Coordinates of C-alpha atoms in Angstrom, one line a residue:
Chain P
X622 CA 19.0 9.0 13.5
X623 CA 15.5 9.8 14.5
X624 CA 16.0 13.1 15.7
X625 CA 18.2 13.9 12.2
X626 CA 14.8 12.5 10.4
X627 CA 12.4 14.6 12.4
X628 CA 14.3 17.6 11.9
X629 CA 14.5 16.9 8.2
X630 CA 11.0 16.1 7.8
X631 CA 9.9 19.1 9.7
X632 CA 12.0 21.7 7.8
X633 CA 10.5 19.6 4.3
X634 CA 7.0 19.9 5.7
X635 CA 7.4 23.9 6.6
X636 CA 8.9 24.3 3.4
X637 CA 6.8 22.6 1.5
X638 CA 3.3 24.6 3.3
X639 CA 4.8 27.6 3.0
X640 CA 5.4 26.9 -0.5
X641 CA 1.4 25.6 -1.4
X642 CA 0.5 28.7 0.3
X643 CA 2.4 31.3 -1.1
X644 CA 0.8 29.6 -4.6
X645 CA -2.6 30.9 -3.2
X646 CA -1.6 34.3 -5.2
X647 CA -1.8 32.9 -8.5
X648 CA -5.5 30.7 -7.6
X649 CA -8.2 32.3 -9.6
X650 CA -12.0 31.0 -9.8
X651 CA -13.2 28.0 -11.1
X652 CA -12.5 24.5 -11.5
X653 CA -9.9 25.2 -14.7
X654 CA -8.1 27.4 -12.5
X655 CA -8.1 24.7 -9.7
X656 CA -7.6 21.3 -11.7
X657 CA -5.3 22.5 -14.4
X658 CA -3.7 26.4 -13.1
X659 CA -6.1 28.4 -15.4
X660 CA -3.3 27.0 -18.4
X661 CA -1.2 29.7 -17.0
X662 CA 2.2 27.4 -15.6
X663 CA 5.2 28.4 -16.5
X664 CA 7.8 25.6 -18.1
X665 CA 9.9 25.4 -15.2
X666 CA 7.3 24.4 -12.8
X667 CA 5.4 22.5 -15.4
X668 CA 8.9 20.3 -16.1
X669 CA 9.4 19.6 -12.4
X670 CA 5.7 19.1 -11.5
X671 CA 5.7 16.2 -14.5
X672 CA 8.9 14.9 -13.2
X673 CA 7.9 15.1 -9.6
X674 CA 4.3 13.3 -10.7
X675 CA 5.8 10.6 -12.6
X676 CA 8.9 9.6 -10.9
X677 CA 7.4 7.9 -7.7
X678 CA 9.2 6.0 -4.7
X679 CA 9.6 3.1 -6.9
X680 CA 12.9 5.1 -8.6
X681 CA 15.4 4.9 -5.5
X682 CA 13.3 1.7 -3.6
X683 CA 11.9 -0.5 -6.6
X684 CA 14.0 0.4 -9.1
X685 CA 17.0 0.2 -7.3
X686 CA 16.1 -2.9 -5.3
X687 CA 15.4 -4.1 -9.4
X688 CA 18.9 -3.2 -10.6
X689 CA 20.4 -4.8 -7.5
X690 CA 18.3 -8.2 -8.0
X691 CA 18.1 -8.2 -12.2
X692 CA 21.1 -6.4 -13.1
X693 CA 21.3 -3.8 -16.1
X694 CA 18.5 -4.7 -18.1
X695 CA 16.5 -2.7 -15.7
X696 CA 17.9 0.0 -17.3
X697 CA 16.7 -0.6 -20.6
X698 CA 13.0 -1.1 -19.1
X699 CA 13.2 2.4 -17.3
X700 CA 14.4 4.3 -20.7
X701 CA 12.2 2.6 -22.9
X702 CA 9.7 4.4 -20.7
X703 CA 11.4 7.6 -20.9
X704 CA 12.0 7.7 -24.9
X705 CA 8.7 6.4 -25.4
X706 CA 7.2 9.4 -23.1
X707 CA 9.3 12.1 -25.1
X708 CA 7.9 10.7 -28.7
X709 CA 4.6 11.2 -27.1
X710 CA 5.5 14.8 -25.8
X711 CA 7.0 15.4 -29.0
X712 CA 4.1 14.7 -31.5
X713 CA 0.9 13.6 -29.6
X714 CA 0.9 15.5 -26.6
X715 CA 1.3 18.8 -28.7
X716 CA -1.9 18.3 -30.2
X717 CA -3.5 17.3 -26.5
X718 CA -1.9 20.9 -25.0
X719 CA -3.3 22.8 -27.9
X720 CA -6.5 21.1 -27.8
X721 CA -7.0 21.7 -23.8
X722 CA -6.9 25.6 -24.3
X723 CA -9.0 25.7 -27.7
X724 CA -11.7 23.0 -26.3
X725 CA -11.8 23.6 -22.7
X726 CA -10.4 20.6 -21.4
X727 CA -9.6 20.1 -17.5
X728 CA -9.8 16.4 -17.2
X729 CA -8.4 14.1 -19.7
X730 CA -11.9 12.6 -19.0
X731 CA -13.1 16.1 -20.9
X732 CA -10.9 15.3 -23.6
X733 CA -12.0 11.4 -24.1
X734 CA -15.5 12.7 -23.7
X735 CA -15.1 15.4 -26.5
X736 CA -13.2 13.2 -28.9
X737 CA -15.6 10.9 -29.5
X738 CA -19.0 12.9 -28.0
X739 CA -19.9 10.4 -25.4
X740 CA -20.8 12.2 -22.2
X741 CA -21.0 8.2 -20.9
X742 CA -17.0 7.6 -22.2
X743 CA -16.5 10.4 -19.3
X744 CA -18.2 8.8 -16.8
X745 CA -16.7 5.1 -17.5
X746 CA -13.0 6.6 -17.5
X747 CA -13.5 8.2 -14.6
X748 CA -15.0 5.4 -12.5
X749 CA -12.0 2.9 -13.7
X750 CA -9.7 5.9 -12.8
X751 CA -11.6 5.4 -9.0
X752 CA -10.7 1.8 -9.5
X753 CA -7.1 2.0 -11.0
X754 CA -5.2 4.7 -8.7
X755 CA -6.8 4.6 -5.1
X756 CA -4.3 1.2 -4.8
X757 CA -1.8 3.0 -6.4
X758 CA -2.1 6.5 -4.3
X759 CA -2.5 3.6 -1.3
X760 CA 0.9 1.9 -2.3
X761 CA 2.8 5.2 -2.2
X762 CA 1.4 5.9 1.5
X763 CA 2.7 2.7 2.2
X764 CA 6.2 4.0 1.0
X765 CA 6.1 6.8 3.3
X766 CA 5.1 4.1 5.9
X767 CA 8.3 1.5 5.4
X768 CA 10.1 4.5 5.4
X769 CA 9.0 5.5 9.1
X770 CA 9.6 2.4 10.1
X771 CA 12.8 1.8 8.6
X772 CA 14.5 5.1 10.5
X773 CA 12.4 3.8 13.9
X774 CA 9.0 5.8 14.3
X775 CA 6.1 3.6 13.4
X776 CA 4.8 3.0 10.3
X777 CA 0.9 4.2 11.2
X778 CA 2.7 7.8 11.8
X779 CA 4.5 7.8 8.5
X780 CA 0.9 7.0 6.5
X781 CA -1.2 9.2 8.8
X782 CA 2.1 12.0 7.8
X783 CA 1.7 11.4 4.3
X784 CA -2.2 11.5 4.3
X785 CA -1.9 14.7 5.9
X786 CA 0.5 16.1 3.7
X787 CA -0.8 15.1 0.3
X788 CA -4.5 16.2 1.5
X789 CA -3.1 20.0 2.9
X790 CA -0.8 20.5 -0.2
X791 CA -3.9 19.4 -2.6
X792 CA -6.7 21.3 -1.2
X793 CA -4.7 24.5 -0.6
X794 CA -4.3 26.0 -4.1
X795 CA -5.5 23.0 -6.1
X796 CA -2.7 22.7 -9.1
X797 CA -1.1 25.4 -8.2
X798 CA 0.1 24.1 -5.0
X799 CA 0.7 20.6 -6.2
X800 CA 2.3 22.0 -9.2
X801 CA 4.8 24.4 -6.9
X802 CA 5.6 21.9 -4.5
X803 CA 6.0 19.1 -6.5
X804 CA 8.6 21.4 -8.4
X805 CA 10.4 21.8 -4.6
X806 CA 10.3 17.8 -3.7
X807 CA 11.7 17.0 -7.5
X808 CA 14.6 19.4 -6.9
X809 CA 15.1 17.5 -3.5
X810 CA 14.2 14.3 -4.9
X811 CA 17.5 14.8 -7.4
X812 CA 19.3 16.5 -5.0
X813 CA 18.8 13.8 -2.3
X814 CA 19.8 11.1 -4.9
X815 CA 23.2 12.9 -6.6
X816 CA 24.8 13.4 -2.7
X817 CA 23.9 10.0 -2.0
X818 CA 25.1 8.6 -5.5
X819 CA 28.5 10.4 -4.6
X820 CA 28.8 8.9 -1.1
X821 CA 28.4 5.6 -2.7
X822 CA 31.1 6.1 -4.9
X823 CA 33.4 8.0 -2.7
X824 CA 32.9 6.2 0.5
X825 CA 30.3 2.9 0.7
X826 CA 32.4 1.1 -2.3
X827 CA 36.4 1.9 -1.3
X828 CA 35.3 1.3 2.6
X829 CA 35.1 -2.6 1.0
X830 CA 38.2 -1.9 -0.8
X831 CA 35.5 -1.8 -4.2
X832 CA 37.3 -0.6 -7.0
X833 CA 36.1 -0.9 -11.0
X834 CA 37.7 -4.2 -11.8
X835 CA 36.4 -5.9 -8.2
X836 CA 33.0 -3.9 -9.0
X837 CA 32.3 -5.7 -12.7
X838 CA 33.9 -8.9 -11.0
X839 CA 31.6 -8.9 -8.1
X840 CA 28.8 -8.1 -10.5
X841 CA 29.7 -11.2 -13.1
X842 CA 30.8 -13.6 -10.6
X843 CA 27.7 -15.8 -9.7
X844 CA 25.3 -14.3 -12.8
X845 CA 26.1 -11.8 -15.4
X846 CA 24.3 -8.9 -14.3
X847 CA 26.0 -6.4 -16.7
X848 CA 24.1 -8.8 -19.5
X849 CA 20.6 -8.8 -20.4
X850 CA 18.8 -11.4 -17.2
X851 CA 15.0 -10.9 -18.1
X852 CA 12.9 -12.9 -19.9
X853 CA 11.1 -11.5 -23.1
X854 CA 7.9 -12.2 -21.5
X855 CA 8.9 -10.0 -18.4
X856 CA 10.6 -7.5 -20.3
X857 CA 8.4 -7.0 -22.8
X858 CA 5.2 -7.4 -20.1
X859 CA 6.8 -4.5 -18.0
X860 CA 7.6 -2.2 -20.5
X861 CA 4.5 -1.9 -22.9
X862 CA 2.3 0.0 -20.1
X863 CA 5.2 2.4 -19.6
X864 CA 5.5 2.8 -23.2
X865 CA 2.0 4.5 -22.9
X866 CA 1.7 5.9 -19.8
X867 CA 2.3 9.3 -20.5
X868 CA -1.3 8.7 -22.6
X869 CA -3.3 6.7 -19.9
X870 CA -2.5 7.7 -16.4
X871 CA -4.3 11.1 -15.8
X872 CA -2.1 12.5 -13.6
X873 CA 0.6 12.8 -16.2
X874 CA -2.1 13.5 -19.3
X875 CA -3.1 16.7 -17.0
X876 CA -0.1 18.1 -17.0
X877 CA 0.3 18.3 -20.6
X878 CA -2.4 21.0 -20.3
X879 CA -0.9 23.2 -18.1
X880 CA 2.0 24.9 -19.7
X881 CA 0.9 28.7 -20.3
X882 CA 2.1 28.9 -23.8
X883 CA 4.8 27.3 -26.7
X884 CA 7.7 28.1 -24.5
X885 CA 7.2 27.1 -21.4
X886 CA 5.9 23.5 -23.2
X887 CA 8.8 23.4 -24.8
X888 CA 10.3 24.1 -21.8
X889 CA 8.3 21.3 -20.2
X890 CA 9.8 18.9 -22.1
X891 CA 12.9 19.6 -22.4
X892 CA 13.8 19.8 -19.0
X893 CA 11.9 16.8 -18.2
X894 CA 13.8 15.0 -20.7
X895 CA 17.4 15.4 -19.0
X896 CA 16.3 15.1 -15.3
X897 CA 14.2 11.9 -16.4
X898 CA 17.9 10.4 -17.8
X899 CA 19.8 11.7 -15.3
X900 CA 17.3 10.5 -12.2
X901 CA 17.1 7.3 -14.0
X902 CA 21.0 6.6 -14.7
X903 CA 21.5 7.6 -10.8
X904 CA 18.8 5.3 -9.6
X905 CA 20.1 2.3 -11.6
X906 CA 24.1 2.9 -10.8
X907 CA 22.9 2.7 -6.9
X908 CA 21.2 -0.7 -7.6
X909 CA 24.4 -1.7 -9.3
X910 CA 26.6 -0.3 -6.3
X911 CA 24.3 -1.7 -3.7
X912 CA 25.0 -5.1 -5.2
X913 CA 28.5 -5.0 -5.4
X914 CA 29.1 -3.9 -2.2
X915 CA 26.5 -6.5 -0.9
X916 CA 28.2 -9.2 -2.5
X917 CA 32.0 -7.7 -1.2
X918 CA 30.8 -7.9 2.3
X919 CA 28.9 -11.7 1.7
X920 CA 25.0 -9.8 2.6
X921 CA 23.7 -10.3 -0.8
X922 CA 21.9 -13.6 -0.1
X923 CA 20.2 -12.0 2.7
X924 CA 18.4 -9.6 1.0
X925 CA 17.2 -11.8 -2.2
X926 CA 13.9 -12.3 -0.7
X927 CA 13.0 -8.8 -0.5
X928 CA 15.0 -6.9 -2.8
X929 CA 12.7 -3.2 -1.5
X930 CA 14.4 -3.6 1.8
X931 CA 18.2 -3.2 0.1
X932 CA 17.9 1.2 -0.3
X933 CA 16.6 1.7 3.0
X934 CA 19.2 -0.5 4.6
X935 CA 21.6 1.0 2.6
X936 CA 21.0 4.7 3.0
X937 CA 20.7 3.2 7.1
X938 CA 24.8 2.9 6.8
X939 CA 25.9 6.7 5.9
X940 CA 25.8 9.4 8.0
X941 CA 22.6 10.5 10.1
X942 CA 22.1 13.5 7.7
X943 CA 22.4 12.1 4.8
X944 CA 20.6 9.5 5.6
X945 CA 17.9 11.6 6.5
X946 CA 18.3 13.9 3.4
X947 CA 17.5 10.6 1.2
X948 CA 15.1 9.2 3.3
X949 CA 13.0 12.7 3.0
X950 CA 13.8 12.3 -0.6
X951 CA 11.8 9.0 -0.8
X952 CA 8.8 10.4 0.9
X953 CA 9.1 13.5 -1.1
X954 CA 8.9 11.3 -4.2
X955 CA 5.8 9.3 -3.2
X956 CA 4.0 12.8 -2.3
X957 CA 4.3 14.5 -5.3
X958 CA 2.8 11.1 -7.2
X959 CA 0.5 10.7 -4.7
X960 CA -1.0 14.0 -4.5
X961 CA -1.2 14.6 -8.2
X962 CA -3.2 11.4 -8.7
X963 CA -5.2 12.7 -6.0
X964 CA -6.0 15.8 -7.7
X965 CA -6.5 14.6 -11.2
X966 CA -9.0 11.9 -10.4
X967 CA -10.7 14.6 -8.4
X968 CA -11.0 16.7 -11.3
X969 CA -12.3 14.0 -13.3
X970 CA -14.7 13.1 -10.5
X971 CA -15.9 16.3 -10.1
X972 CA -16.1 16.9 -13.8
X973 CA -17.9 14.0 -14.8
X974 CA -20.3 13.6 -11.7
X975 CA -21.1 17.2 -10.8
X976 CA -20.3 19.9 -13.6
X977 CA -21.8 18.2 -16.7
X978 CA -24.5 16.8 -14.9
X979 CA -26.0 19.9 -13.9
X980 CA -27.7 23.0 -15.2
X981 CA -26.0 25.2 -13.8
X982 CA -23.4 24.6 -12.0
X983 CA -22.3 26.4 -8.9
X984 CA -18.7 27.3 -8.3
X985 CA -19.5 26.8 -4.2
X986 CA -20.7 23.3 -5.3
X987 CA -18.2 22.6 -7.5
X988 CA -15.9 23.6 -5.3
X989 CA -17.4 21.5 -2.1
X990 CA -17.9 18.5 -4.5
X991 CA -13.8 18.8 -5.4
X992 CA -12.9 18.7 -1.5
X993 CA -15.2 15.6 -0.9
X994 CA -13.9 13.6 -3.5
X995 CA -10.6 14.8 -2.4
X996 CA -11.8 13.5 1.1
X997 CA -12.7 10.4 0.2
X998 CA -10.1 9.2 -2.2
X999 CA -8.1 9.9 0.5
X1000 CA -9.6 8.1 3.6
X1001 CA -9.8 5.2 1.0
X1002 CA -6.1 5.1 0.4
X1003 CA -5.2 5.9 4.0
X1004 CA -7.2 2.7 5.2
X1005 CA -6.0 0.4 2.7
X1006 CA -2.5 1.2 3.4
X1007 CA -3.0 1.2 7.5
X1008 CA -4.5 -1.9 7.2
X1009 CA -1.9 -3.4 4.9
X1010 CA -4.1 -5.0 2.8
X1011 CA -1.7 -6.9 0.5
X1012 CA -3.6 -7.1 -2.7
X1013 CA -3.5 -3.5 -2.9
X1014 CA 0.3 -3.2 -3.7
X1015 CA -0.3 -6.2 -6.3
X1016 CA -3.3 -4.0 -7.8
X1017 CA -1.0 -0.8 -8.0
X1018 CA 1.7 -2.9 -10.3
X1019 CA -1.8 -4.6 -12.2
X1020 CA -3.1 -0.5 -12.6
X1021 CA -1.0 0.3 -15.5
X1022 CA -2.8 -2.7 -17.1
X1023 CA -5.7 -1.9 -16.5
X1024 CA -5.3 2.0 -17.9
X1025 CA -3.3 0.4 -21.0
X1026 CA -6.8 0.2 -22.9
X1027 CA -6.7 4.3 -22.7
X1028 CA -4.0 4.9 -24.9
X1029 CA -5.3 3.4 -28.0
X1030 CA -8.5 5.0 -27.3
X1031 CA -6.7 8.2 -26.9
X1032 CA -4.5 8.1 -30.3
X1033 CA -7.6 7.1 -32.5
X1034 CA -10.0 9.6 -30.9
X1035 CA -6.8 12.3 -31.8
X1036 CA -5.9 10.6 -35.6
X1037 CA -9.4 9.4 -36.7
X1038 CA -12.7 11.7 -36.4
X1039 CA -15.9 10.0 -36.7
X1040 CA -15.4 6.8 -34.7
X1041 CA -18.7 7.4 -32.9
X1042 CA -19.5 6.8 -29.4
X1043 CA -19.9 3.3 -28.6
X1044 CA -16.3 1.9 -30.6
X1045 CA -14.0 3.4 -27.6
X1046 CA -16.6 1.9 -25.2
X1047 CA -16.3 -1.9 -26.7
X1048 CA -12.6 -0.8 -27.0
X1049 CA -12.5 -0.4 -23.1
X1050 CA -14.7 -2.9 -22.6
X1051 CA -12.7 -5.8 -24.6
X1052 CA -9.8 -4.3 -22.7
X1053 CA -10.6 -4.8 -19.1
X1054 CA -12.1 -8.0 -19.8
X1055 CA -8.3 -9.3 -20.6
X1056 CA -7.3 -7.6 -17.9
X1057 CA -9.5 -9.2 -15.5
X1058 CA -9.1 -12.6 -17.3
X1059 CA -5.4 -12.7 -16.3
X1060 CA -6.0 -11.1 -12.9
X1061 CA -8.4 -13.7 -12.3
X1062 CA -6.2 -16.6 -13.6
X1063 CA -2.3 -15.4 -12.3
X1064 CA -3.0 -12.7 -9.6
X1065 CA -2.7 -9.1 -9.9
X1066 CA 0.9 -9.5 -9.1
X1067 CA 1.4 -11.6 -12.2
X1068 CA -0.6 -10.8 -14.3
X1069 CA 2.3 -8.0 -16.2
X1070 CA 4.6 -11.0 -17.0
X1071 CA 2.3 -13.8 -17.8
X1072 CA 1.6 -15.1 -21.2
X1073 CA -1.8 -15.9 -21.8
X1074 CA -2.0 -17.1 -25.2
X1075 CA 0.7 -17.9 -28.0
X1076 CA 3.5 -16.5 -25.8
X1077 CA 2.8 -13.0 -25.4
X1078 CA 2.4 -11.3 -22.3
X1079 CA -1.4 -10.0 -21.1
X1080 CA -0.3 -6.3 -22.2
X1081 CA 0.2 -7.0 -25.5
X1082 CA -3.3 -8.6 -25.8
X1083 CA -4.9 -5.9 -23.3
X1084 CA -3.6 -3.4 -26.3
X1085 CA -4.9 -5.8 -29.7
X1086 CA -7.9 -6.5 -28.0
X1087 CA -8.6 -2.6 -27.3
X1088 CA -7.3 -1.3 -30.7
X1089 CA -9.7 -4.0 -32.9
X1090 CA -12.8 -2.0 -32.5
X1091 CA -11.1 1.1 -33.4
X1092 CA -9.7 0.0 -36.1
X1093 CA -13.3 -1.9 -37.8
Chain N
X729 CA 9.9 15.0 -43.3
X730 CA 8.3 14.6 -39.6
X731 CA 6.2 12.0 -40.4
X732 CA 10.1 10.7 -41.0
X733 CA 11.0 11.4 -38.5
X734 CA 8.6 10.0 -36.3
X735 CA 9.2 6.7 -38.2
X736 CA 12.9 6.8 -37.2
X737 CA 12.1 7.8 -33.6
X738 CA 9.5 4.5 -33.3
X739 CA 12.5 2.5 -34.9
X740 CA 14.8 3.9 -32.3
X741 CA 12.0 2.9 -29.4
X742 CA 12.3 -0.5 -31.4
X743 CA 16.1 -0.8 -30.7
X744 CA 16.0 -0.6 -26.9
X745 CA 14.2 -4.5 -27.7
X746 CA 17.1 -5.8 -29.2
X747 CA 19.3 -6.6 -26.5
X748 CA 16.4 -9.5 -25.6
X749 CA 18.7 -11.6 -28.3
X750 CA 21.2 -13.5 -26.5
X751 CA 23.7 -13.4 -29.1
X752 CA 23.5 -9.0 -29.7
X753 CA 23.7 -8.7 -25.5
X754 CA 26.7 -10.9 -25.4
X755 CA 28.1 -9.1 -28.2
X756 CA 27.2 -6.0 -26.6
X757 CA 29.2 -7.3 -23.1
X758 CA 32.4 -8.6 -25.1
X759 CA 32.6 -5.2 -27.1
X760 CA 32.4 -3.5 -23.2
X761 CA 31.3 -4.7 -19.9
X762 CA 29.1 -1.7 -19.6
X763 CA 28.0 -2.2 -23.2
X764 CA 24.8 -3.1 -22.6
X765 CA 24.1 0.2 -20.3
X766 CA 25.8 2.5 -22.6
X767 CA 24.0 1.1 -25.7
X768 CA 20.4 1.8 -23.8
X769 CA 22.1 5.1 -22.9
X770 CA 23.3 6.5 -25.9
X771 CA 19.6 5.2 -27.7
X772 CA 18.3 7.3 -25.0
X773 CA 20.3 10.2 -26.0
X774 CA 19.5 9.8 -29.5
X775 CA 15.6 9.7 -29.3
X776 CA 15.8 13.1 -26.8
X777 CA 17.6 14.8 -29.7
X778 CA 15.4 13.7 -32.3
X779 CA 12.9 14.8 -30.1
X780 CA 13.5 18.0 -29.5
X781 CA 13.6 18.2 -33.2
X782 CA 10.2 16.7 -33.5
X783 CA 8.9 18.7 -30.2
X784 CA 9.9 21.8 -32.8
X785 CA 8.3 21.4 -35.6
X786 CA 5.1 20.1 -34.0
X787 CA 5.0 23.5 -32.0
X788 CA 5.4 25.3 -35.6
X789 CA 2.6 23.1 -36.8
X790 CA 0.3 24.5 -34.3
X791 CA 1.7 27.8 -34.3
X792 CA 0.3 28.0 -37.8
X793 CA -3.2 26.8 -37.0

């Protein structure tokens, strides 16, 4: 099995360098040509990169390990993100694509910044974007890690791997390499997922003689997981940051930027669209299977208390190859999250820190102040994730919550003109202030699904308590 | 008539809420075991054909600017 993994990994790795540097050709000068292509991308790429970005490791090892402990209504909480996201592509992120190439935007810090005329807005976003996504590029090292460790090498290798990887296919052509290889990993990301979803079906499920009527029995027997399991606090607590994310994570809101004209963002979207329902429909069918079949050979129980260990022990049972293919498949997943963060709250770094703070900026500079905070986000991440520090997987789930204030920021600075420049500042302010409240009080972990006053979850104040001053 | 539309499309978002009742899931789950993940899949497929129709004329909207 290791041997099959190495070889698999390697001929990813080669691949995938080859790839970022064959994108060298279309690098120009300048930081919009690093940070956002020079708005040249073509829809293909731009699809697959945004896919790539936003579907991370949590698709075939949370979600799954989700379905297989919560049953269906995971599904709902994954596609309420994905509608949600094509609205916003749809009608929002039209205006946030046009107004990149006519206004210069790089960073979506550029476009808060511009929006309301705060140069200090900037600055603030891109500090809490510091704060937010370091855990979260952290947690997806730690991915790569389990995933070492679940085929046998140890799980130091697999960060140290995944450091290296994000950092070379970052710094090589900027967003043209992450954009070209995050298009290769999302076609093995969906590849690795269909040949595995057909193995299930084909061979894990009738090798425990599995067929549909024992498969809805085995899921209904103990608790109906085909019905809705969640509460309305959890549901509703996990699903309002996704609603938005396509508006507050920057490494999503930088892709809207890219595509080089109407077509290819039409394009963008549109193939986005069916590989998000069809990466999402496989992911929760394999939760689904892997609890049936857990349940047909009496293992369920076993895994209860760590419902992320199900996929990799699962994919552990089919052939070496496969296995391999899928396990690549993971690590290609948490890559192309991880090394689009990486870039975007470079570019915001860089933007805010460097390039409006000086006269004249320098592209050298610019370009040796890009590297270094590529440097240093990543030595963060790869420390927190060797050292296992366990808060920073709970402050990856809490980060969404603590972006959430972004998006009504975002929409009023688009709808309304004239808000001034201290309203989205109190917005953000008010905002992180609940967030912290209920980080302080239930945990980062927690925090999501908690109600904090008259029943409603902390995202659904996080979002009142962000859009009042906007709205005075 | 996309300001319409967009209205519908937020009502559609609304519906994947529903199934929090009780009462609509275990309707959902009599009317078809797999009720409840072919109604959030067929909402799905819904809102991505409404948008692409919004996606359209948004694109014509700035097309004109």
């Amino acid at each position: 099995m290791i041997l099959e993994f190495i070889a698999m990994l390697v001929i990813f790795f080669v691949l995938g360098t080859a790839i970022a540097f064959l994108s060298r050709r279309y690098l120009g000068v300048g930081s919009k040509e690093f940070f956002v292509g020079g708005y040249r991308v073509g829809g293909f790429i731009s699809a697959m990169t945004y896919a790539a970005t936003t579907y991370s490791a949590f698709m075939m090892v949370g979600l799954a390990g989700l379905t297989f402990a919560t049953g269906v209504a995971s599904l709902g909480f994954e596609l309420v993100y994905l509608a949600a996201t094509i609205l916003i592509l749809s009608t929002v992120g039209v205006y946030m694509w046009y107004g990149a190439r006519a206004r210069g935007w790089v960073s979506p810090t550029d476009m808060l910044s511009d929006l309301y005329g705060s140069r200090a807005l900037g600055i603030i976003v891109a500090i809490l974007y510091l704060f937010a996504l370091v855990p979260y590029t952290s947690a997806q090292l730690k991915g790569i890690g389990e995933v070492f460790n679940a085929v046998g090498i140890s799980y130091e290798i697999g960060v140290l791997f995944g450091a290296i990887a994000i950092a070379l296919w970052t710094v090589v052509a900027g967003l043209w390499s992450v954009a070209t290889t995050d298009a290769f990993q999302g076609i093995w990301m969906i590849v690795g997922a269909t040949a595995f979803f057909v193995w299930v079906l084909q061979f894990l499920l009738p090798s425990a003689g599995i067929d549909w009527n024992r498969f809805v029995d085995l899921l209904t027997r103990n608790q109906n997981l085909l019905s809705f399991t969640w509460s309305t606090q959890m549901f509703v607590g996990m699903t309002l940051p996704w609603i938005f994310f396509a508006l507050t994570n920057p490494q999503v809101v930088q892709r809207i930027y890219i595509p080089k004209d109407e077509r290819a963002y039409r394009r963008m979207v549109r193939y986005f669209s069916i590989y998000g329902l069809i990466y999402t429909l496989l992911c929760v069918v394999l939760g689904l299977a892997y609890r049936a079949y857990l349940e047909g050979v009496g293992m369920a129980g076993k895994f209860m208390g760590n419902r992320d260990a199900v996929a990799p022990y699962i994919i552990s049972l089919s052939h070496p190859i496969l296995a391999s293919i899928v396990y690549v498949s993971i690590v290609a997943a948490a890559i192309s999250t991880a090394d689009s963060i990486v870039l975007s709250v470079a570019s915001a770094v860089t933007r805010e820190l460097y390039e409006k703070v000086a006269k004249n900026p320098r592209e050298s500079t610019s370009k040796a102040f890009s590297y270094t905070s590529i440097a240093i986000i990543m030595v963060l991440a790869t420390v927190f994730a060797i050292a296992r520090i366990g808060y920073v997987a709970e402050l990856s789930v809490a980060s969404s919550a603590y972006l959430l204030p972004l998006a009504p920021i975002t929409l009023a600075g688009i709808a309304r003109k004239g808000l001034g420049r201290w309203r989205p500042i109190a917005s953000l302010a008010l905002g992180e202030a609940i967030a912290t409240y209920a980080t302080i009080l239930y945990g980062p972990a927690k925090m999501l699904t908690t109600q904090i006053a008259f029943g409603a979850p902390t995202p659904l104040w996080i979002l009142i308590a962000s859009t009042i001053p906007l709205l005075l | 008539m996309r300001r319409l539309l967009t209205a519908l499309y937020i009502a559609l978002v609304a519906l994947f809420y529903v199934p929090m009742s009780p009462a609509f899931s275990n309707l959902l789950y009599r009317a078809n075991v797999m009720g409840l993940f072919i109604y959030w899949t067929a909402l799905t497929a819904v809102c991505i054909v409404i948008g692409f129709v919004l996606l359209e004329k948004g694109l014509r909207g700035v097309a004109r600017k």
